[in-house]
Each structure stands twice: as C-alpha cells, then as structure tokens.
Coordinates of C-alpha atoms and ligand atoms in Angstrom, one line a residue:
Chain C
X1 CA -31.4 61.6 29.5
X2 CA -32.1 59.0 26.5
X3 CA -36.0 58.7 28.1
X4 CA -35.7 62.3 27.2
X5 CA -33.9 62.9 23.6
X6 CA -35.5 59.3 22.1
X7 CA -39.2 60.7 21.5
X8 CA -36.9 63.8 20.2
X9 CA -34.9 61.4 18.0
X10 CA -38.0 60.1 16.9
X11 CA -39.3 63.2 15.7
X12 CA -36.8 63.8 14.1
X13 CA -36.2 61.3 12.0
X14 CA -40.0 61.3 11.2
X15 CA -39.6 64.6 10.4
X16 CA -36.7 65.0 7.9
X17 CA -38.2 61.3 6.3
X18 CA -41.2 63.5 5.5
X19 CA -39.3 66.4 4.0
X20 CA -37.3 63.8 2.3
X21 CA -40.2 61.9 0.5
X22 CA -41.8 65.4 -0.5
X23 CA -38.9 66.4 -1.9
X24 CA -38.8 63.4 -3.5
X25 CA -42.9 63.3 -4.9
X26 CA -41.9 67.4 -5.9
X27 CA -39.3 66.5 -8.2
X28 CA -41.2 63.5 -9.2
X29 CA -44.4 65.7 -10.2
X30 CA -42.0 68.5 -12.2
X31 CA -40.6 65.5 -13.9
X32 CA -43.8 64.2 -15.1
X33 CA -45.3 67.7 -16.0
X34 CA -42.7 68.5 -18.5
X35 CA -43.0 65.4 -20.1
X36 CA -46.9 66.5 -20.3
X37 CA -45.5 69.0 -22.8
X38 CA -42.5 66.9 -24.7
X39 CA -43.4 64.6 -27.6
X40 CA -44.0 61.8 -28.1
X41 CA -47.5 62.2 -26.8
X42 CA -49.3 58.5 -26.3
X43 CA -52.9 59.9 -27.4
X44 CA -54.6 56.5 -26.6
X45 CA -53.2 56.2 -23.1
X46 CA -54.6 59.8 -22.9
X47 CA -58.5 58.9 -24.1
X48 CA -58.6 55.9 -21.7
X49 CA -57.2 58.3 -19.3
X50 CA -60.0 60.8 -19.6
X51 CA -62.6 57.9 -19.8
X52 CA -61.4 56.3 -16.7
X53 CA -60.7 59.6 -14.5
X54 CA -63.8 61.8 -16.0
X55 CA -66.4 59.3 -17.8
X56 CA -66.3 57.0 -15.4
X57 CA -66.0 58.7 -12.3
X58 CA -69.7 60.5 -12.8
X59 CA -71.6 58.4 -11.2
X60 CA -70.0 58.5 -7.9
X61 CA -69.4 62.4 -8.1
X62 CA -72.6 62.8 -8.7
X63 CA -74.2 60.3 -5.7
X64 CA -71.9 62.2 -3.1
X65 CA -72.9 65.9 -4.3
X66 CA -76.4 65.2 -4.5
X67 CA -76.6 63.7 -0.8
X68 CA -74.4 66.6 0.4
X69 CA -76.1 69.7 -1.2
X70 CA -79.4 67.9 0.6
X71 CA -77.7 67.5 3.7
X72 CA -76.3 70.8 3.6
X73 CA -79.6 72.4 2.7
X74 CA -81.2 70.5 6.3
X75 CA -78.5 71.3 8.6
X76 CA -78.4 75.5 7.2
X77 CA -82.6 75.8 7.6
X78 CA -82.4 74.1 11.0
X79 CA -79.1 76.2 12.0
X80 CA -80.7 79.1 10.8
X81 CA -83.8 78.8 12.3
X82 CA -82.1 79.2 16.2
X83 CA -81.6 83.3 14.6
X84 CA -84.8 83.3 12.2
X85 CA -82.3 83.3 9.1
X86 CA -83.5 80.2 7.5
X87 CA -84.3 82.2 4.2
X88 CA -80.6 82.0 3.4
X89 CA -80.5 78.0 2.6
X90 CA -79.9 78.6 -1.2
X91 CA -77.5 81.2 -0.8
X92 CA -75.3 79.0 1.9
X93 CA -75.8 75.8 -0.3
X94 CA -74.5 77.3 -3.3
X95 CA -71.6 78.9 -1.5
X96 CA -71.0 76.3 0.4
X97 CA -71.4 73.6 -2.5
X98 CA -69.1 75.5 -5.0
X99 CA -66.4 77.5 -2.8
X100 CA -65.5 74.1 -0.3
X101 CA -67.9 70.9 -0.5
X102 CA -67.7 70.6 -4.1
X103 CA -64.3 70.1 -4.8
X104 CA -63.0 68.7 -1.5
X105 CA -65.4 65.9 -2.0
X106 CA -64.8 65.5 -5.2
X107 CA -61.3 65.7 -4.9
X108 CA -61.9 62.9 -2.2
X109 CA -63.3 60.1 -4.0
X110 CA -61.2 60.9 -7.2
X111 CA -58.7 60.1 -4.4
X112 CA -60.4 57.0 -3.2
X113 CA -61.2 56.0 -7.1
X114 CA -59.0 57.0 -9.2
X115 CA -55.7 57.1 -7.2
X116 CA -55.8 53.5 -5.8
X117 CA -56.2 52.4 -9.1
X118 CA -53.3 54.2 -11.1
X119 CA -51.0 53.2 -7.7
X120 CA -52.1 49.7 -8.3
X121 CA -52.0 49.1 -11.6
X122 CA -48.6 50.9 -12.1
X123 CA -47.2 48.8 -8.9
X124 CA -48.2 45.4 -10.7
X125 CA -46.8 46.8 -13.7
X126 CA -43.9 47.1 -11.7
X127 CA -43.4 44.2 -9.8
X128 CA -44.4 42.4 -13.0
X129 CA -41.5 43.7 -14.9
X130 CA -43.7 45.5 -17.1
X131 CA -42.0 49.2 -16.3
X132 CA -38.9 47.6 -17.5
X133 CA -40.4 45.9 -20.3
X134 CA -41.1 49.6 -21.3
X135 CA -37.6 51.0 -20.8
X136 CA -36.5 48.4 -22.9
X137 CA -38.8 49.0 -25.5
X138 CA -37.6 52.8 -25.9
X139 CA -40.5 53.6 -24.3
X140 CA -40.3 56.7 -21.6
X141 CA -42.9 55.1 -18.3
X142 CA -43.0 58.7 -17.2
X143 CA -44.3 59.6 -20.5
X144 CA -46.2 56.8 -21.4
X145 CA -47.7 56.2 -17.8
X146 CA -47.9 59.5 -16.1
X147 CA -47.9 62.0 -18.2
X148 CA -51.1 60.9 -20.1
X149 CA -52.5 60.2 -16.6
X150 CA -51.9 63.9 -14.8
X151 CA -52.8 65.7 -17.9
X152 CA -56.2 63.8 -18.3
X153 CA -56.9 64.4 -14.7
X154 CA -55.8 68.0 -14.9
X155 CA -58.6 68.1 -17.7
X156 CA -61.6 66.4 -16.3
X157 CA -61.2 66.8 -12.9
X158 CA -62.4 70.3 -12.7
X159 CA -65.1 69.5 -15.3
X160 CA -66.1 66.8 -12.7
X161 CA -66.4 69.6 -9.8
X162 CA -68.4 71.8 -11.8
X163 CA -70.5 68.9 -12.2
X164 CA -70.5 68.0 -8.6
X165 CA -71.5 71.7 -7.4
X166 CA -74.3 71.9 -10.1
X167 CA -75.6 68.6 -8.6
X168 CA -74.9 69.7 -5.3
X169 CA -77.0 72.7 -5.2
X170 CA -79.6 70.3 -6.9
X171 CA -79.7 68.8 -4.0
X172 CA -80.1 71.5 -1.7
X173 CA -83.0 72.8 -4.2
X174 CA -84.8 69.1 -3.9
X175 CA -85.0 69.4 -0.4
X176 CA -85.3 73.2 -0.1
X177 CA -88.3 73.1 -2.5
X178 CA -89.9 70.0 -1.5
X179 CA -89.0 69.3 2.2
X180 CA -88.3 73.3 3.4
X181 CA -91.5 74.9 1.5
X182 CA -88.8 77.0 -0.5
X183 CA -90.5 78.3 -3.7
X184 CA -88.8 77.1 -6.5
X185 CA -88.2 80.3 -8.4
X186 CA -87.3 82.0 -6.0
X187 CA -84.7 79.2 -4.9
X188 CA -82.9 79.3 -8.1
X189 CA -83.0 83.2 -8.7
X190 CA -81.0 83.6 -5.4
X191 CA -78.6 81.1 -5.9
X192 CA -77.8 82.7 -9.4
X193 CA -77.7 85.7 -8.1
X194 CA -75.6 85.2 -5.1
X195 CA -72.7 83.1 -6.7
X196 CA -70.1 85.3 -8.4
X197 CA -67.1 84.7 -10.8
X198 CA -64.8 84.2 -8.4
X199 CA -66.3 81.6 -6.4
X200 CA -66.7 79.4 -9.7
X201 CA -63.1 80.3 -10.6
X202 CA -62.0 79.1 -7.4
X203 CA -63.7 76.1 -7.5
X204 CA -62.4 75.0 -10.8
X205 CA -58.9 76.1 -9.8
X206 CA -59.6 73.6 -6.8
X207 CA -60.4 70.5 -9.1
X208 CA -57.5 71.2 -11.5
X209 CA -55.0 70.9 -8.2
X210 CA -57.0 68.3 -6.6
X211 CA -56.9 66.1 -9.8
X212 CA -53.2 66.8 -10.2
X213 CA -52.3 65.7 -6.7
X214 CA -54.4 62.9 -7.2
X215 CA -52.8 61.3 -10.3
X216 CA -49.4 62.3 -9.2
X217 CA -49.9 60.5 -6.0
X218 CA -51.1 57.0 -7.9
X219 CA -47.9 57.6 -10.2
X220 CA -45.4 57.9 -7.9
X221 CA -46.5 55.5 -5.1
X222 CA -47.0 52.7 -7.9
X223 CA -43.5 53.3 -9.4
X224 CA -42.1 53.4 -5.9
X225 CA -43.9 49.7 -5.4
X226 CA -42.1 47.4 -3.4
X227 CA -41.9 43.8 -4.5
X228 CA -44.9 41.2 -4.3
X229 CA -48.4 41.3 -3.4
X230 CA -47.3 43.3 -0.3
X231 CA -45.6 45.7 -1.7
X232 CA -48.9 46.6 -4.4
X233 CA -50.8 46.6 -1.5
X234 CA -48.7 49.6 0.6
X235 CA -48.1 51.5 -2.7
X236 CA -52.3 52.0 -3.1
X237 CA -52.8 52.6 0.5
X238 CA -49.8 55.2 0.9
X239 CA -50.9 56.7 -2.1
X240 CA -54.7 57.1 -1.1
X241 CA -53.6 58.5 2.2
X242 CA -50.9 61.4 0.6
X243 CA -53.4 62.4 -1.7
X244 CA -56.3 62.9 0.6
X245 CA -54.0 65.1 3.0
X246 CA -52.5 66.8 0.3
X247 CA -55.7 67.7 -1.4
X248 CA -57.1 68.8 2.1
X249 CA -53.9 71.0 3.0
X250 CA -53.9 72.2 -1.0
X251 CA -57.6 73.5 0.2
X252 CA -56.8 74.8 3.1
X253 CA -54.0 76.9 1.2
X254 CA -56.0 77.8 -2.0
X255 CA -59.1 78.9 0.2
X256 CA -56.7 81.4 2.1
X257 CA -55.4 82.6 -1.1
X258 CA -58.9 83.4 -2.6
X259 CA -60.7 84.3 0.2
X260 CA -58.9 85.3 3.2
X261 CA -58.3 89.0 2.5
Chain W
X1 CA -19.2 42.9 -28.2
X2 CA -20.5 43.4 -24.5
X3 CA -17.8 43.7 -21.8
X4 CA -18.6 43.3 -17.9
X5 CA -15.5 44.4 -15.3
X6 CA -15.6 43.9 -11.7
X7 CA -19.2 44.4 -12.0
X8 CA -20.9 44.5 -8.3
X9 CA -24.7 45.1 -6.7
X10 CA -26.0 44.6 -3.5
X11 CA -29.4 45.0 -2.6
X12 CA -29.5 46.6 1.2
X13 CA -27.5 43.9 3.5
X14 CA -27.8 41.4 0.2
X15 CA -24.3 41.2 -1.9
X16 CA -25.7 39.7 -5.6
X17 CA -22.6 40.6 -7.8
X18 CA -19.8 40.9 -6.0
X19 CA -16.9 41.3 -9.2
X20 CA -18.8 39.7 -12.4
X21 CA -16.2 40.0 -15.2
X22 CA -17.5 38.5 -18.6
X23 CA -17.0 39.5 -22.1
X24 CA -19.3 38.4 -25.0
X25 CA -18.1 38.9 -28.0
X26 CA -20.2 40.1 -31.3
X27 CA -22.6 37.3 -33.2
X28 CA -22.0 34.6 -30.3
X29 CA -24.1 33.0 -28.2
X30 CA -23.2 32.6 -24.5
X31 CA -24.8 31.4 -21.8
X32 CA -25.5 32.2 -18.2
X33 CA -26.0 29.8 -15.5
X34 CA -26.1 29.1 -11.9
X35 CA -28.3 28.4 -9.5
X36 CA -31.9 30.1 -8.3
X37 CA -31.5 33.8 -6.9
X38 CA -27.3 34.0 -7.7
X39 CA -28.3 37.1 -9.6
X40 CA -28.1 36.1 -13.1
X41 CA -31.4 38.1 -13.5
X42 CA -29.7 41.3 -12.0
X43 CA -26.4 40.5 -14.2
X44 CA -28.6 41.1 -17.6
X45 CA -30.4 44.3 -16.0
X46 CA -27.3 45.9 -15.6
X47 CA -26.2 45.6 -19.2
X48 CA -29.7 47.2 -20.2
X49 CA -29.5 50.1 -17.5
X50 CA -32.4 48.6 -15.4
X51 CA -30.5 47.9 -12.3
X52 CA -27.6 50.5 -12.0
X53 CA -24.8 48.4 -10.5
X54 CA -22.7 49.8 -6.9
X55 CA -19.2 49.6 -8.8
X56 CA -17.4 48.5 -12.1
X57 CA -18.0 48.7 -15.4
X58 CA -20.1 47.7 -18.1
X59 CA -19.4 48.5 -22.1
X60 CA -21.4 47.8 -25.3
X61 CA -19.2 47.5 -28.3
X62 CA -16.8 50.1 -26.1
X63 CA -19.5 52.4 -25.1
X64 CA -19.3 52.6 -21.3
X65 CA -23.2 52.3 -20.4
X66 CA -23.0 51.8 -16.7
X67 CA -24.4 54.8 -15.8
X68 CA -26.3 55.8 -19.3
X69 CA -29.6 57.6 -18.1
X70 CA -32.5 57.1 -19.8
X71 CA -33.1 59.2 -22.9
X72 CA -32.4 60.2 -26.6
X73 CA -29.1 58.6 -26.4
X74 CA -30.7 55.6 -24.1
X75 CA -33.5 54.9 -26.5
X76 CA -31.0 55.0 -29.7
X77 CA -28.8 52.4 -27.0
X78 CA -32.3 50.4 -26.2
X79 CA -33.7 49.9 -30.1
X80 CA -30.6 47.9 -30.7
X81 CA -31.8 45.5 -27.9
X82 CA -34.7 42.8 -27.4
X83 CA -35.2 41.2 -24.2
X84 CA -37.6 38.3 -23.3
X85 CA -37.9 39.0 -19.2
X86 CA -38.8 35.9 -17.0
X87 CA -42.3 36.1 -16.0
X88 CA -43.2 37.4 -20.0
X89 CA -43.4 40.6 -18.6
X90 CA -46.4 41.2 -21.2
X91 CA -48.3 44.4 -21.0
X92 CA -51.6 43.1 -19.9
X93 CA -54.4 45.9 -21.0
X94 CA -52.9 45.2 -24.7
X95 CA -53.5 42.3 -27.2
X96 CA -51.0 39.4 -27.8
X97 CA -50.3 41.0 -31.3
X98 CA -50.1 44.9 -29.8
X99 CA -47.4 43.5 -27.7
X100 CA -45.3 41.7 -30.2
X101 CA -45.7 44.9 -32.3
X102 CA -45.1 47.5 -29.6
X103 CA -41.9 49.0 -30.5
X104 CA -43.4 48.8 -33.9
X105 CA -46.6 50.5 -33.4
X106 CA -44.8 53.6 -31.8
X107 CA -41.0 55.5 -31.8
X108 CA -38.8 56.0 -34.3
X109 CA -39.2 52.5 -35.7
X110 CA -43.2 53.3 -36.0
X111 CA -44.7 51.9 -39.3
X112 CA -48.4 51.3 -40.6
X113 CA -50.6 49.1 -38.5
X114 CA -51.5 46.8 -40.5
X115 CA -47.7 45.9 -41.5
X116 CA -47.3 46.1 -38.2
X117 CA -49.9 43.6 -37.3
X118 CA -48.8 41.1 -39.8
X119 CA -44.8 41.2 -38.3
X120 CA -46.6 40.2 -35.2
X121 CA -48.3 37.5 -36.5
X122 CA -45.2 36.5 -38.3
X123 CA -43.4 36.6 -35.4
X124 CA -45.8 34.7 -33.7
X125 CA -46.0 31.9 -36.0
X126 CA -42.0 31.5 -35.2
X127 CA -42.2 30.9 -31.9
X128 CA -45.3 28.1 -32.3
X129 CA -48.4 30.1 -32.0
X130 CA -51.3 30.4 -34.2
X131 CA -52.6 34.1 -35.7
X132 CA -55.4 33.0 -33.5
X133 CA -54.2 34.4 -30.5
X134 CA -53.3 37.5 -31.8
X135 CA -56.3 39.1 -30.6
X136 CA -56.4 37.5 -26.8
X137 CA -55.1 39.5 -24.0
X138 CA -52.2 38.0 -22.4
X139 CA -54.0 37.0 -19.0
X140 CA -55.9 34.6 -21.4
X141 CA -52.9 32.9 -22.2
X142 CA -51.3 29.8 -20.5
X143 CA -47.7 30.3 -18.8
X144 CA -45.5 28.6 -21.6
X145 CA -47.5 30.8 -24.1
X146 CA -47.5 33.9 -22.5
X147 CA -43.7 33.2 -22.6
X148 CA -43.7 32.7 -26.4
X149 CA -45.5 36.2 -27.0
X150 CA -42.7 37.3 -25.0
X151 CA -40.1 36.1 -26.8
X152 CA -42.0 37.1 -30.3
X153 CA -41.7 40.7 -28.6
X154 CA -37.9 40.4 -28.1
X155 CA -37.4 39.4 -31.9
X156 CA -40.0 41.8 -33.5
X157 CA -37.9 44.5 -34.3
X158 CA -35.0 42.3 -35.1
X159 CA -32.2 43.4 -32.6
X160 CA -28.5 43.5 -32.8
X161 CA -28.4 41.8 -29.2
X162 CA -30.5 39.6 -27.3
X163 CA -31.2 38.6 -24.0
X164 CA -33.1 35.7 -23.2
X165 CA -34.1 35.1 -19.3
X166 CA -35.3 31.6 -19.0
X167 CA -36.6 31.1 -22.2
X168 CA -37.8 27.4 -22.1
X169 CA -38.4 27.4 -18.3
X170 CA -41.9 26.2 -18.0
X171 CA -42.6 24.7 -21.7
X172 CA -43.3 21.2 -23.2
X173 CA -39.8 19.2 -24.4
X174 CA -41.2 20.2 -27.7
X175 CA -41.6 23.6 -27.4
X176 CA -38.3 24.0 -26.0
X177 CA -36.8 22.1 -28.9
X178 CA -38.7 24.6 -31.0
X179 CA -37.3 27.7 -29.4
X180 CA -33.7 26.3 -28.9
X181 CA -33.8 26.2 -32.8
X182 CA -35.3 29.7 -32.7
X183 CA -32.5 30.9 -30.7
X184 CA -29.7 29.5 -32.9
X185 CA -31.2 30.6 -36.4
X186 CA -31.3 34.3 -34.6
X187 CA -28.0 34.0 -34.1
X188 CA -26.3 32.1 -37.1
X189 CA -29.1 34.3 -39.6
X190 CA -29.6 37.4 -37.9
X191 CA -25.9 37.6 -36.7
X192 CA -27.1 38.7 -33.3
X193 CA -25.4 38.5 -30.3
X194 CA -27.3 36.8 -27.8
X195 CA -27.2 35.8 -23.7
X196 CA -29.5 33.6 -22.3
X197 CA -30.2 32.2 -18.8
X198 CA -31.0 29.0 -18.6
X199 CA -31.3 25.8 -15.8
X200 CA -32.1 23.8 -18.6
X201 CA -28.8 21.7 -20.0
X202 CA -30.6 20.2 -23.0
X203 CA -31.1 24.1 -24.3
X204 CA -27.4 24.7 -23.2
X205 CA -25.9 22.2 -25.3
X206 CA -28.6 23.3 -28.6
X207 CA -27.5 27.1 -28.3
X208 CA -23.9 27.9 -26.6
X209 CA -21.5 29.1 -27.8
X210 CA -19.6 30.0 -24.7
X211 CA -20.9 29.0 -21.2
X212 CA -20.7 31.0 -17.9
X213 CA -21.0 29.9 -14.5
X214 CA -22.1 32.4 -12.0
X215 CA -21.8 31.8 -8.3
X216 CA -21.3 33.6 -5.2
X217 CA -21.9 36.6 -7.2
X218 CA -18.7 36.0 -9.9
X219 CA -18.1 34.2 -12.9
X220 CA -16.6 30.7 -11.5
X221 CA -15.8 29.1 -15.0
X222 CA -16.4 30.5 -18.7
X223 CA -15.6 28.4 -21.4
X224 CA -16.6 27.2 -25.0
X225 CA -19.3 24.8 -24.7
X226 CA -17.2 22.2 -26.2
X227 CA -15.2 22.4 -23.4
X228 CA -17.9 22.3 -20.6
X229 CA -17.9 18.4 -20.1
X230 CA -13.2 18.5 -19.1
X231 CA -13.5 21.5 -17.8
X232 CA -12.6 19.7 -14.3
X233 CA -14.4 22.7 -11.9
X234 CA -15.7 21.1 -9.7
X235 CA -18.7 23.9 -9.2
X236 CA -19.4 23.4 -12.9
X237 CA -19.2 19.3 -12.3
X238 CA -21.9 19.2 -9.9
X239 CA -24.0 21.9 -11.8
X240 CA -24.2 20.3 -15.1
X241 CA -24.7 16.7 -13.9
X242 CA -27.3 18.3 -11.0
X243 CA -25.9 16.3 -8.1
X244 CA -26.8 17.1 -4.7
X245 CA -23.3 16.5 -3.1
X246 CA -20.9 18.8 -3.6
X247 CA -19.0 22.1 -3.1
X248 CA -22.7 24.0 -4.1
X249 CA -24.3 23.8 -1.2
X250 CA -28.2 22.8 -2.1
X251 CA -29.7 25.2 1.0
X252 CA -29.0 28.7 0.0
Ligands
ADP1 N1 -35.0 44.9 -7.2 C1 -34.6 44.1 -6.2 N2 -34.7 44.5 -4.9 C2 -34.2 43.7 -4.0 N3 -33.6 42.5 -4.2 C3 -33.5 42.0 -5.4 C4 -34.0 42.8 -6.5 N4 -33.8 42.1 -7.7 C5 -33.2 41.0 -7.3 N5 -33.0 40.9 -6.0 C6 -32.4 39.8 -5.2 O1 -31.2 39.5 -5.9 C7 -31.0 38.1 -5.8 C8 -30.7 37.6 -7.2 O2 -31.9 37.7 -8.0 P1 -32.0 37.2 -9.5 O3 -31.0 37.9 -10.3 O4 -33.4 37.4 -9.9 O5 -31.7 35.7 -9.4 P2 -31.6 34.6 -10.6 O6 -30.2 34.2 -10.7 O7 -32.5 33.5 -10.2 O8 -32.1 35.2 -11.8 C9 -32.2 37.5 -5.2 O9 -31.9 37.1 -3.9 C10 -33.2 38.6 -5.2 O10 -34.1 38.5 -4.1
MG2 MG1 -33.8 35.0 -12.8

C-alpha cells in the first residue's frame, strides 16, 4: 500500500509547494507593482536600471536575432523547397521573427542576463545585511530595489524585442539576398507588406510580460536568499530557471490569446 | 526607554531567545554581552522590526513595536534610530560619503547635497577617517574602516537611539579607544540612548552604563557596570575574566 500512495505523497507535496511558492511570487509581484506607482520614486536606481536591462543588454539581443532570422531564413527555403514554396522565406521570417522568435529569445537571455544578476546582487545585499541596512534607514527595499527594477524592465524590454525582430528579419534578408538569390527589393517589399498591426502589437505585448517576469523573478528569488555563498548561489539559479518557464508558459498563453481564434 | 518581556525566537529546530527580559532606560548606555552565536545579534533586530520575534513583547518608550510592519508609521519609528550592523553592512554600488549621507540624501530628512556631503565628511572625520575616502567605494576600504563608515552612517542623522553591533571588533587598540570615546560623547552630548554588543571588556568598562549578560537565550545577570567586578555570577565571573573553566561551556 505505502509502495503505492508514496510516489502519490510525493506528488503531492510537490504539488501544493508549487501552488504555494506561486502564490507567494503573485503577491510578491502585486506588491512591488504598486509601489511602481507610490512615491517616493528612486529616479537614479531607475536610470541605472534602464542602462543595465536595455543599454546594456543590446549587444547580446542583437547577436542572438541576427543568427536566428539567418537560420530561420535556411531552414524555411530548404523546408519549402520539398513543396516548391521557397518564395515565402521573407514572409515566414518576419512572421516567425516578430510573432514568436523575437520575443521568446529575447525574453530568454534577458532571463539569462539580466535576472541572474538582480537575484544576485539583491541575495548579497541580503546576506550582507544590506536589505536591512535599508529598512533601517527608512528606506522601502521593495521600493528602492524592485520597483525601479520592474518598471525599467517593463520599459526597455519591449523596446529590446522590437529591436531583436528588426535585426532578426535582417538576418533572414542577409542570407535570403545573398545566400538564397532573393532580390533585395523585393525581399523587403514582402516583408512590409505581409506583417500587420497586430503581429507587432503582439510582439511588444510579449516583451513587456517577458521583462516583467524577468525582473520579478531576480527580485524575489534574491530577497528570498538563503544565508552564505550557498544560499546566493540557489537564489540566481532558481530565479533563472522560474523565469525561463514562466516566460515560455506566458508565450504559450499570450500566443493563444492573439492568435488562436 | 526600550522595554524587552519574555522576548523569544527560534530559527527552525534552533531556540536563540528563549525569554529575554531587559529594560534600557532613556539617555543610558547598556551593554550586551555573551558569547559567539547566543543571539545577541537577533536580540537588537527584534527591537528594530528586522527579525519579528515567536512570542513576547517589545516596547519603545511604551509603544509596543513587536509586530510594527513596515511603513509610514515604521519609517517615522525607524528615523529615530541609527544602527551600525556587524559586517558594516555598507551599500557597496555607492561612495563612502553617499552612505554616511543616505538617509540624508533622500526621505523626509532630505536636504541639499552638498550640505549633505559635508555632514558626511564631518561625520567621517569623527570616527578617524580622512575626507579622502569620501569618494572610495566601500569594497576599497579595509575591514576596521569599512566599520568606521558604518558607524559614521549610524550617527549621521543624529538619532534618539543607537545600536552598536560590535563596534570595535576588528580595529587597532587605538581606534577602539577613539570610538569608545565616540560612543560616550553620543551619549553624555547627544542624550542618546544607546546598546552595544561587545566581546571586547576594555570598551565595556569606557562606555556602560548598565551591563547585560545573555546566555542560553536569557538575560543571566544585568547590572550597573560598577557593579560587574561583586557581582558574584559565576557565568558573568568566567566571562569577564575569559577563563576557559567554568559553568560556560567553551564547545557550543
Ligand atoms: N536569519 C537567520 N536564520 C537562521 N538562523 C539565524 C538567523 N539569524 C541568526 N541565526 C542564528 O541565531 C544564532 C544567534 O545569532 P547571532 O544573534 O548573530 O549571534 P551573536 O550573539 O554572535 O550576535 C546563531 O546560531 C545563528 O546561526
Ligand atoms: Mg552578532
């Protein structure tokens, strides 16, 4: 009977721990978006914010699009070719680029970049007694550390993805004009005329979640730090891993709700 | 005057207070000791709100504050309080002077930055350190200094109470000296009431008022200073005279 119900047990447990810690990040990221909106505001934790989540983060956003719209723009002409559609590689890349690709990658690697660091700089903070320093210095962490932190990311990232899908479909043109014998007005007239409002809409209201989640997560897994090294360590990598999934599910969901109708 | 009753925490399995009871009264100076990881650390968090405590009480000046969340109230509880934390606890992407001046440089008790910059370096200046370092970040600072910025901090706004955590651990005989002297002329000039942890029985002597004893998680003796040497406890004994043999064991 026990060889039975433990695995159950198990699952159990697992289970209502995970319903426990998101109900713990939920009330955690409503907490720190209305302090977004409550003075005081801490404008120069904001700028380096922005600098460090947007500025910053350009390079790598633009590396990863630009390899991916080329990829993309390979793997479409040589799929294609099996049903003589290979004339569609600028309308697929630009779809492809700005509805999904875009902002999944880029929500990815803010992920890899910027949440590790905001979880480990917050969970040395912590373990250094510099959260509490702050509390006794009158000085709101939530406000002070998180809510400059979402709101920047809320900003930039989405300014990042447009970014990332213009360089992305830069890519696919490279290759498509140079590698796939695409001519290069003609390349750029059909992506333009292909994309519509709604797929840029949806793309932007991708980053803005993406970067949320991905602050969020660095906030709340560095204030949740355990003590020592050890516990910096597990903060950044359970915050890396929550944000990834969550930004994949939060695609997942937002892609049903735009375009599953 | 800041009153503990039957104050306890445990952290998981780990019981640190188990029934503190202490009461400091305004414009003295007492202080704590006890030996490494008793919880006198934990004691001093609870007053502030940092660690809420599993049962009992704690009042400032007959305000209970043992459960005071933070806020408007909190922060209006918080500006009457400086704190100099045991590792510095200095904010490290801000200058030496940024940090003294923090509470100064934002808040309601926000002035002009250049006044503010010039209480820092005042500040500075009385615990030992040169305007110099002003513009270093703390990471570029030795231990005993980093502590000294940290105690500049605690004093810059010039609070009502004080709470030192070690403040000498880790500095020259001179520099101790120095900030023993600091600690009484807050106290006699200021009028401030003050608690400090210390191991160090030189610094006891040159800035008690009262002493306390913690260990086992309570107060085993409280006294006036004067006091201290007859008290007869045989707890206090060993501590003070740091012998080896005795009813404290030394593996804890
Ligand atoms: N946040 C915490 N989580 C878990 N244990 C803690 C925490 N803070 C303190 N402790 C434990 O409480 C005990 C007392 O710590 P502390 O007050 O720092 O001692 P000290 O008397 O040397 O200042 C130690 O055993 C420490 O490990
Ligand atoms: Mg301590």
């Amino acid at each position: 009977m026990t060889a039975l119900t433990t695995p159950l047990a198990h699952l159990g447990r697992a289970v209502l721990a995970f319903l426990a810690v998101t109900g713990r990040v939920a009330i955690f990221a409503f907490d720190g978006l209305t302090h977004v909106f409550r003075p005081p505001f801490y404008l120069r934790e904001f700028l380096t914010a922005l600098l460090h989540i947007g500025w910053l983060s350009l390079p790598v956003v633009g590396l990863t699009a630009f390899f991916t719209g080329g990829a993309l723009a390979l793997q479409i002409y040589a799929g294609g070719a099996r049903f003589s559609a290979e004339a569609v590689v600028p309308q697929i890349v630009a779809i492809g680029m700005v509805r999904e690709l875009g902002p999944v990658l880029v929500g990815l690697m803010i992920a890899a970049r910027v949440t590790s660091s905001i979880a480990a700089e917050i969970a040395t903070m912590k373990v250094t007694e510099q959260i509490d320093a702050l509390v006794t210095l009158s000085t709101h962490p939530m406000k002070y550390l998180t809510a400059p932190r979402v709101l920047a990311a809320l900003i930039v990232v989405p300014l990042l993805v447009g970014i990332g899908d213009i360089i992305g479909i830069y890519g696919g043109y490279i290759v498509g004009t140079q590698q796939l014998g695409f001519n290069p007005a003609s390349y750029i007239k059909n992506t333009v005329d292909f994309l519509e409002f709604s797929d840029i809409f949806s793309s932007m209201v991708k980053g803005c979640a993406f970067g949320g989640i991905a602050a969020t997560m660095g906030c709340y897994f560095g204030m949740q730090s355990g003590r020592g090294a050890q516990g910096v360590g597990q903060a950044t990598k359970a915050s890396v891993q929550a944000a990834a999934v969550l930004i994949l599910a939060a695609n997942f969901l937002l892609t049903s709700v735009f375009f599953a109708s | 005057m800041i009153t503990l009753e039957a104050v306890h925490k445990s952290f998981g399995p780990k019981r640190v207070l188990r029934g503190v009871d202490l009461t400091i009264p305004k414009g003295e100076s007492m202080v704590i000791i006890g030996g490494s990881g008793t919880g006198k650390s934990v004691m001093l968090k609870s007053v502030l709100g940092l660690v809420t405590p599993d049962q009992g009480k704690i009042s400032v000046d007959g305000q209970d504050v043992t459960h005071a969340q933070i806020g408007r109230d909190r922060d209006a509880f918080l500006a009457r309080f400086g704190m100099l934390f045991q590792g510095g606890a200095l904010f490290d992407s801000l200058t030496v002077w940024q940090n003294v001046a923090f509470r100064l440089l934002r808040g309601s008790l926000k002035r002009p930055k250049a006044e503010a910059r010039e209480i820092a370096i005042e500040k500075l200046r009385r615990v030992g350190l040169t305007p110099d370092v002003a513009d270093l970040f703390p990471s570029e600072l030795s231990g005993g200094m980093q502590k000294r910025v940290g105690l500049a901090r605690a004093i810059a706004a010039e609070p009502e109470i004080i709470f030192f955590d070690e403040p000498t651990t880790g500095l020259d005989p001179i520099m101790s000296g120095v900030i023993n002297d600091l600690i009484r002329e807050i106290v006699v000039e200021m009028g401030a009431t003050a608690m400090t942890i210390t191991h160090d029985m030189t610094s006891v002597r040159a800035i008690a008022d009262k002493v306390a004893m913690l260990h086992d998680g309570v107060i085993k003796w409280t006294g006036p200073i004067a006091q201290m040497d007859e008290s007869g406890d045989p707890y206090l004994d060993q501590f003070i005279h740091g012998r080896a043999e005795g009813p404290i064991e030394a593996v804890r």
